[in-house]
Short mmCIF file of C-alpha atoms and ligand atoms in Angstrom, two decimals:
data_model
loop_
_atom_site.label_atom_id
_atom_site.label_comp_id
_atom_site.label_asym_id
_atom_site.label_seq_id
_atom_site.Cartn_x
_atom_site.Cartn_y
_atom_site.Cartn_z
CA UNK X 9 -75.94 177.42 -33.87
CA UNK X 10 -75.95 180.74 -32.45
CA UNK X 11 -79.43 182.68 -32.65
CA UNK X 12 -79.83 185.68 -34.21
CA UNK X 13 -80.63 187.62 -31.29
CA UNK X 14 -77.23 186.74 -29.87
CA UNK X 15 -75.38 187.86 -33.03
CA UNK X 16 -76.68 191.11 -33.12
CA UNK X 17 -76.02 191.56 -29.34
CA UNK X 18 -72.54 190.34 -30.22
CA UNK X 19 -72.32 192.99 -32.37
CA UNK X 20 -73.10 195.35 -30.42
CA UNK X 21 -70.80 194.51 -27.93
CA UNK X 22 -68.12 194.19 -30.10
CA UNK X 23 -67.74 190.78 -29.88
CA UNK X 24 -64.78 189.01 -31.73
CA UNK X 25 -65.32 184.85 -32.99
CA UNK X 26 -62.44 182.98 -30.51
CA UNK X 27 -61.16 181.19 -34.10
CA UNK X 28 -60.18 183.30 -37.00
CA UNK X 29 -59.10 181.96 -39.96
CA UNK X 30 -55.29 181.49 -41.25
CA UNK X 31 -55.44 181.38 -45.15
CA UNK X 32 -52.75 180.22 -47.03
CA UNK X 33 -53.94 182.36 -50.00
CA UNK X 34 -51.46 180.60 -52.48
CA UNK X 35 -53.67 181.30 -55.97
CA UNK X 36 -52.14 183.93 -58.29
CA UNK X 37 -54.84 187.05 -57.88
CA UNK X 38 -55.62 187.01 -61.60
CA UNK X 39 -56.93 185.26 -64.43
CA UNK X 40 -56.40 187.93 -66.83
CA UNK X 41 -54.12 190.72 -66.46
CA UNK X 42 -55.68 193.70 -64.12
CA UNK X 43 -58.27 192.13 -63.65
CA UNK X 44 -58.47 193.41 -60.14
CA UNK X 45 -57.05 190.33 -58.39
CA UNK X 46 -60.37 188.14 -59.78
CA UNK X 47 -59.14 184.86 -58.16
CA UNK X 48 -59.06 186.20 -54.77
CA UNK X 49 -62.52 187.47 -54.80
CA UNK X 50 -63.91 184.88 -53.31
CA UNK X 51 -61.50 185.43 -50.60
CA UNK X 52 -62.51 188.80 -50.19
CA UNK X 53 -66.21 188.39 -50.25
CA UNK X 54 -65.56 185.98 -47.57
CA UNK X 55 -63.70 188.10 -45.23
CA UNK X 56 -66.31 191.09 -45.87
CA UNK X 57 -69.11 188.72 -44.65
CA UNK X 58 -67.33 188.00 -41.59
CA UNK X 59 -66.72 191.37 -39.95
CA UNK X 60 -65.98 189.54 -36.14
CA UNK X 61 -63.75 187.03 -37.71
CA UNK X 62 -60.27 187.96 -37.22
CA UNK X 63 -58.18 186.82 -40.62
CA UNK X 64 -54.60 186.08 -40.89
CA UNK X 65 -53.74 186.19 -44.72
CA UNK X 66 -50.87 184.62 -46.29
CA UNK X 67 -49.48 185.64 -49.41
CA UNK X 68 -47.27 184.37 -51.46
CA UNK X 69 -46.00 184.94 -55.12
CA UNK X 70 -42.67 182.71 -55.35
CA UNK X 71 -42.15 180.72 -52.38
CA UNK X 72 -41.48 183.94 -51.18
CA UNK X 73 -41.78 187.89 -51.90
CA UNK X 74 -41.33 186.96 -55.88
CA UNK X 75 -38.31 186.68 -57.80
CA UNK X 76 -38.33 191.38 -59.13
CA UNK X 77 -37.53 191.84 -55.79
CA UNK X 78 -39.39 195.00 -55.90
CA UNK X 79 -42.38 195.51 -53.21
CA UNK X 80 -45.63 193.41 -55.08
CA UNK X 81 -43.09 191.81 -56.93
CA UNK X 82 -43.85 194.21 -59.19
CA UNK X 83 -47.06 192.65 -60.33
CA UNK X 84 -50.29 194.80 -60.89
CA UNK X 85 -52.07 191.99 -59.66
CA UNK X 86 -50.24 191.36 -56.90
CA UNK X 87 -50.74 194.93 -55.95
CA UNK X 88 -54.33 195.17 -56.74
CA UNK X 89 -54.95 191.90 -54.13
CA UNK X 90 -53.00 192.91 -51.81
CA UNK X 91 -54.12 196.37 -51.65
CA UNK X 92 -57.93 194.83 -51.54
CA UNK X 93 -57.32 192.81 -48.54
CA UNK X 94 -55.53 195.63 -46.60
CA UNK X 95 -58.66 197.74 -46.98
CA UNK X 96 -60.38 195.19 -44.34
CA UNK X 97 -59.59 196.01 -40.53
CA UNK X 98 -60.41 192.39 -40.09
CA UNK X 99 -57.29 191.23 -42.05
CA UNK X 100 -53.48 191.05 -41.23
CA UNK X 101 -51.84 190.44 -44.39
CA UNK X 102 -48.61 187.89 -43.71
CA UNK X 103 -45.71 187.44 -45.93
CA UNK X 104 -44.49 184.26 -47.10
CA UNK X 105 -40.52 183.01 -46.56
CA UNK X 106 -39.75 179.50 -46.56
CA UNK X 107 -37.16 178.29 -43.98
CA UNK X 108 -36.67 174.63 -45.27
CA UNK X 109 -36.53 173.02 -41.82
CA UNK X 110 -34.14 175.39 -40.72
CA UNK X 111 -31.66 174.48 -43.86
CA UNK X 112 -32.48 177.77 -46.30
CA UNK X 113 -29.39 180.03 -45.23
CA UNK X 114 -30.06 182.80 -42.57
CA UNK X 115 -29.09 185.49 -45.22
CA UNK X 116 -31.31 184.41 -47.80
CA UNK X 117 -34.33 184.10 -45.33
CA UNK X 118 -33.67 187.21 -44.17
CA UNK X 119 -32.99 188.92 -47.32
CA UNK X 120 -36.67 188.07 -48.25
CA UNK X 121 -37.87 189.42 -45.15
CA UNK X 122 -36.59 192.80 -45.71
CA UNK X 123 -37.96 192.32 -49.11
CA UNK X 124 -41.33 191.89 -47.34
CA UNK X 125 -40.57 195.22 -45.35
CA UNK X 126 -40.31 197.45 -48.51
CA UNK X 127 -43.63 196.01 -49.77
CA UNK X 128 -44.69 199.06 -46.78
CA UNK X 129 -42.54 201.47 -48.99
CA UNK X 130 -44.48 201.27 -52.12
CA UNK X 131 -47.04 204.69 -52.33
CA UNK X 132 -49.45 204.08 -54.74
CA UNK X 133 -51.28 201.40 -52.89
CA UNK X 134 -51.46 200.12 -49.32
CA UNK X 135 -49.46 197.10 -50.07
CA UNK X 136 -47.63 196.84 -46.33
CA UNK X 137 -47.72 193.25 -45.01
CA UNK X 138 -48.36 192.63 -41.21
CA UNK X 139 -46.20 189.98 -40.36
CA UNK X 140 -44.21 186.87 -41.31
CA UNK X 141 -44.99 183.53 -42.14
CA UNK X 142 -42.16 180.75 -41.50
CA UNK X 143 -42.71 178.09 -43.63
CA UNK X 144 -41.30 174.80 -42.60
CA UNK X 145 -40.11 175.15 -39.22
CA UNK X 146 -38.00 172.52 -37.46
CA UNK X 147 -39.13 171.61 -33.83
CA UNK X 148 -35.59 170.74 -33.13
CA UNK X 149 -33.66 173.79 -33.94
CA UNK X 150 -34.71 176.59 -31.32
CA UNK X 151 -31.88 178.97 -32.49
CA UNK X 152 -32.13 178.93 -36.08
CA UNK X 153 -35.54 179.86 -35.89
CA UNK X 154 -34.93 182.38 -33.30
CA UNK X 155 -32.38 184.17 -34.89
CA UNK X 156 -34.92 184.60 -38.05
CA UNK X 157 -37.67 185.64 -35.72
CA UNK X 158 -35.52 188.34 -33.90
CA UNK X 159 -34.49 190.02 -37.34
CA UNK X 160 -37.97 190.13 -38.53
CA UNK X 161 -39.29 191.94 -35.61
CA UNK X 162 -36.16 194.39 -35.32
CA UNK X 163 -36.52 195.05 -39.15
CA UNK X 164 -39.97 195.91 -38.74
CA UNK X 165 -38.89 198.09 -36.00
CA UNK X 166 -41.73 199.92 -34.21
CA UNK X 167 -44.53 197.88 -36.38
CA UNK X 168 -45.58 195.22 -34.29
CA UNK X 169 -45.70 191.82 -36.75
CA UNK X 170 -47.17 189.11 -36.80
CA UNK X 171 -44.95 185.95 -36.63
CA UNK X 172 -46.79 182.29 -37.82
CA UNK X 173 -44.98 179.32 -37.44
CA UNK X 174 -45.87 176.12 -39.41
CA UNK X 175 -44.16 173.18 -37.65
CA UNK X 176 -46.90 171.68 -38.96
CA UNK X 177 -46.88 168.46 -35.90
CA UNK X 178 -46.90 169.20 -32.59
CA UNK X 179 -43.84 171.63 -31.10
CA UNK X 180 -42.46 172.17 -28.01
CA UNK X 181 -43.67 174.67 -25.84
CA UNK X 182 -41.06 177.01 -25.91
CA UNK X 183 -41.60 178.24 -29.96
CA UNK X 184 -45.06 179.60 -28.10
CA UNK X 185 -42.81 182.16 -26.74
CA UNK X 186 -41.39 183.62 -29.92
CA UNK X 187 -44.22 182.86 -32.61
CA UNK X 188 -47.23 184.30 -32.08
CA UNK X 189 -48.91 181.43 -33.84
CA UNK X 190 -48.01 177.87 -33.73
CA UNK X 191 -49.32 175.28 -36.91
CA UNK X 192 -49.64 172.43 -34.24
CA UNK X 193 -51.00 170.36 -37.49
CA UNK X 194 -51.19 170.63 -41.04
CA UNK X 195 -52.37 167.55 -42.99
CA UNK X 196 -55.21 166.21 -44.84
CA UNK X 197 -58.20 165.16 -43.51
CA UNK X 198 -57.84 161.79 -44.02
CA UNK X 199 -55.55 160.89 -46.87
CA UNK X 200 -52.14 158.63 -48.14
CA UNK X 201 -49.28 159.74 -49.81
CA UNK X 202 -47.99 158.89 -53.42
CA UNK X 203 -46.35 155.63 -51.67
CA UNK X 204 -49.81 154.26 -49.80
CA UNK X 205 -48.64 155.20 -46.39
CA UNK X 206 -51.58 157.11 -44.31
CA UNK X 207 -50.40 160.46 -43.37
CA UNK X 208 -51.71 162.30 -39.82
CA UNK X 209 -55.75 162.20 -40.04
CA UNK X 210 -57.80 165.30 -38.21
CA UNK X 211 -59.59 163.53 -35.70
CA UNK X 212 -61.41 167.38 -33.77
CA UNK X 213 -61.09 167.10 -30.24
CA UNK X 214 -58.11 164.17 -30.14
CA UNK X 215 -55.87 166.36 -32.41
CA UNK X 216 -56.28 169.35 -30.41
CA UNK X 217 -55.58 167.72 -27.42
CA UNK X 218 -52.21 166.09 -28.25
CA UNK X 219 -51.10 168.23 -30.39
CA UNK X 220 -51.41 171.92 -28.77
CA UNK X 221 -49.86 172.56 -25.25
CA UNK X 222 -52.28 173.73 -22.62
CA UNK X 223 -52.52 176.92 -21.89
CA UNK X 224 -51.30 177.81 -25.28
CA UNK X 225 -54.49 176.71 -27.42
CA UNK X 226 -55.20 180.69 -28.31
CA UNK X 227 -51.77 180.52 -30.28
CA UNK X 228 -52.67 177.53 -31.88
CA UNK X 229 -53.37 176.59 -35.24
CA UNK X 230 -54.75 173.94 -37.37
CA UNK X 231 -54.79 173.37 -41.33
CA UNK X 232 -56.65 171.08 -42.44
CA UNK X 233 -55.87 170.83 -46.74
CA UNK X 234 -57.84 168.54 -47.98
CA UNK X 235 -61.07 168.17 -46.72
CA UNK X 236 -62.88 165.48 -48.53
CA UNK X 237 -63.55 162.05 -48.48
CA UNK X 238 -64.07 161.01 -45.25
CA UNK X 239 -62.98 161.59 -41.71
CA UNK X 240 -61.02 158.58 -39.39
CA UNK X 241 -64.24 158.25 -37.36
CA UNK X 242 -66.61 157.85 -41.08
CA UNK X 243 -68.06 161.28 -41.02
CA UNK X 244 -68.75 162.65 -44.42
CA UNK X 245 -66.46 165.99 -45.14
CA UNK X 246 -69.66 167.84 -45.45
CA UNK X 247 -70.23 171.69 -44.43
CA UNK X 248 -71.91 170.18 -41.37
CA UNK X 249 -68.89 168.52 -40.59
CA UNK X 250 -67.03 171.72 -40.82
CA UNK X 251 -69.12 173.41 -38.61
CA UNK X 252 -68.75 170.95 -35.75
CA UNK X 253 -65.16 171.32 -36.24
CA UNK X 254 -65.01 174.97 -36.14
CA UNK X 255 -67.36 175.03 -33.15
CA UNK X 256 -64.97 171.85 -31.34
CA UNK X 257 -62.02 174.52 -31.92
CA UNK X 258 -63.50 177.63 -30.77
CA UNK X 259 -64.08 175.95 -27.59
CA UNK X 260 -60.95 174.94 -26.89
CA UNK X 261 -60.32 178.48 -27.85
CA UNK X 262 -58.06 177.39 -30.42
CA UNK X 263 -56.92 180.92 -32.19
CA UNK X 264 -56.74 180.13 -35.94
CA UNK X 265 -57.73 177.22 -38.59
CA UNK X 266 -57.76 176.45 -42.30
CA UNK X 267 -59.77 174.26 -43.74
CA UNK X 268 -59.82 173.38 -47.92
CA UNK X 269 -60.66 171.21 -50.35
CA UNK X 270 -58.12 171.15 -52.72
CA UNK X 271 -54.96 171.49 -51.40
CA UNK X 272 -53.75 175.19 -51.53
CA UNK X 273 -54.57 175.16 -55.13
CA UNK X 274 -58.40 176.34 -54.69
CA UNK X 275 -60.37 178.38 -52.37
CA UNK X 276 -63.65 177.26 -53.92
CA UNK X 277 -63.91 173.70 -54.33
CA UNK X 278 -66.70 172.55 -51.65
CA UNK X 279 -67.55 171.42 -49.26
CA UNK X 280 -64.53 173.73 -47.66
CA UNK X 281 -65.05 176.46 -49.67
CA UNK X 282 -63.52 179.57 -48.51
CA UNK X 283 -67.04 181.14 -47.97
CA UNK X 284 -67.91 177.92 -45.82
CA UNK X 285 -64.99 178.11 -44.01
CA UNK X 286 -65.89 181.75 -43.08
CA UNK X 287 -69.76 180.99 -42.13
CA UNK X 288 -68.77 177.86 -40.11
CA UNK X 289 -65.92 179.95 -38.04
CA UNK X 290 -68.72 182.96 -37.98
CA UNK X 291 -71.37 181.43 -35.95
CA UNK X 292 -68.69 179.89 -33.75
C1 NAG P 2 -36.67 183.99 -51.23
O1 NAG P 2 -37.60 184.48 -52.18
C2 NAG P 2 -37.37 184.01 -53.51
C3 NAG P 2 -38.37 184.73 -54.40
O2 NAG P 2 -39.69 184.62 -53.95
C4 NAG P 2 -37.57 182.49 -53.51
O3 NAG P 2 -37.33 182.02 -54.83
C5 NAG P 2 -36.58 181.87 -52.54
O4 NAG P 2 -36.82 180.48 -52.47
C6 NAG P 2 -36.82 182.48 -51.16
N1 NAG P 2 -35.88 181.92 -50.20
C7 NAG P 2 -36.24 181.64 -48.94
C8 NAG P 2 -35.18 181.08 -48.10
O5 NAG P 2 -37.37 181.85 -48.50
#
């Protein structure tokens, strides 16, 4: 725990938390219609309480930019979110296109990336989104992804993106050099499949270790969807659990995490609520 003294010299210095938070924000921003993006509140209160925390937001209305084609899809509510998180200089707002382990075609993936450009076209609103995510990369196809990388930075042109990666397992060294953030790991905590068979646990330190490359850790990234139950080792997920995981990351100056408790469905169901997951990554 960092004492209070320290956190107001922090920010005074101007001091940024080593781990910020990558947010699959994959809840639609309404309940009801214009209701000013209700759902992602939470979110938003979050990321206001955690000025140093630097947030990587991805959104994402149809496995992609959303079926009108038109920048925030169309959708009042989409607009109204989106707008909401660009007002916060702590927040990079990432688009969603899903690569299908490098089988969607080129054309269509990058068809929905220039979709995500125009989303900077639309005037009534500040609905511009900062960079890419890749959904489903393949560690064994270099080029594909590549290729898909290149257009995305050449269509954004002289706005410097964002590019995430989610491998989701460990990847080879060389995609550090054209994403800017790696998903070394993206399971549950500690969970099986619909079959029984136990998928990759989180197990802190261990994870980090084999998973991200040294010297790369500040490009790294962990989600962790389903924290609940209980860790490999028998911890509880608890918010004290959370904390020592945020603070085991931040000193391996791992650069971004997720942690939830429901899957991507919810950003409030403890202990990994989304405000949690802010104060834990907060006090480092
Ligand atoms: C492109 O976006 C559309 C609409 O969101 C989505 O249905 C489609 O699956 C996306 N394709 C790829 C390759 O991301």
């Amino acid at each position: 725990m960092v004492s209070q003294s320290l956190l107001v010299l922090a920010s005074i210095i101007g001091y940024t938390a080593a781990t910020g938070v990558l947010l699959p924000l994959y809840v639609y921003p309404s309940l009801d219609f214009g209701d000013g993006a209700a759902l992602w509140q939470p979110a938003l209160s979050a990321i206001s309480s955690s000025p140093n925390v630097p947030w990587l937001v991805v959104v994402n209305p149809h496995n992609g930019p959303g079926l009108s084609g038109q920048p925030g899809d169309a959708d009042p509510n989409y607009i109204s979110g989106v707008s909401q998180l660009n007002a916060h200089s702590n927040v990079k707002t990432i688009g969603y296109v899903r690569t299908n382990f490098a089988a969607s075609p080129i054309a269509e993936v990058e068809a929905n990336i220039t979709i995500w450009k125009s989303w900077g076209t639309y005037t009534a609103a500040d609905i511009s989104v900062d960079g890419i995510f890749f959904d489903e990369t393949s560690t064994s196809d270099f080029n594909y992804l590549s290729t898909v990388i290149s257009f995305a930075r050449n269509a954004f042109g002289s706005k410097a993106i964002t590019t995430i990666c989610n491998f989701g397992v460990k990847a080879d060294v060389q995609f550090y050099s054209i994403c800017d953030v790696v998903i070394a790991f993206e399971s549950c905590l500690n969970c099986k499949d619909s079959s029984g068979a136990q998928l990759p646990q989180y197990k802190s330190q261990t994870t980090i270790t084999s998973n991200i490359p040294s010297g790369k850790q500040s490009q790294g990234a962990i989600l962790v969807h389903d924290f609940v139950g209980t860790a490999a080792d028998g911890s509880a997920a608890s918010t004290a659990l959370l904390q020592q995981y945020t603070h085991t990351l931040a000193l391996n100056g791992v650069g971004w995490c997720y942690f939830g408790s429901a899957g991507y469905s919810s950003i409030t169901t403890p202990p990994a609520t989304v405000g949690a997951l802010a104060a834990a990554v907060a006090s480092g």
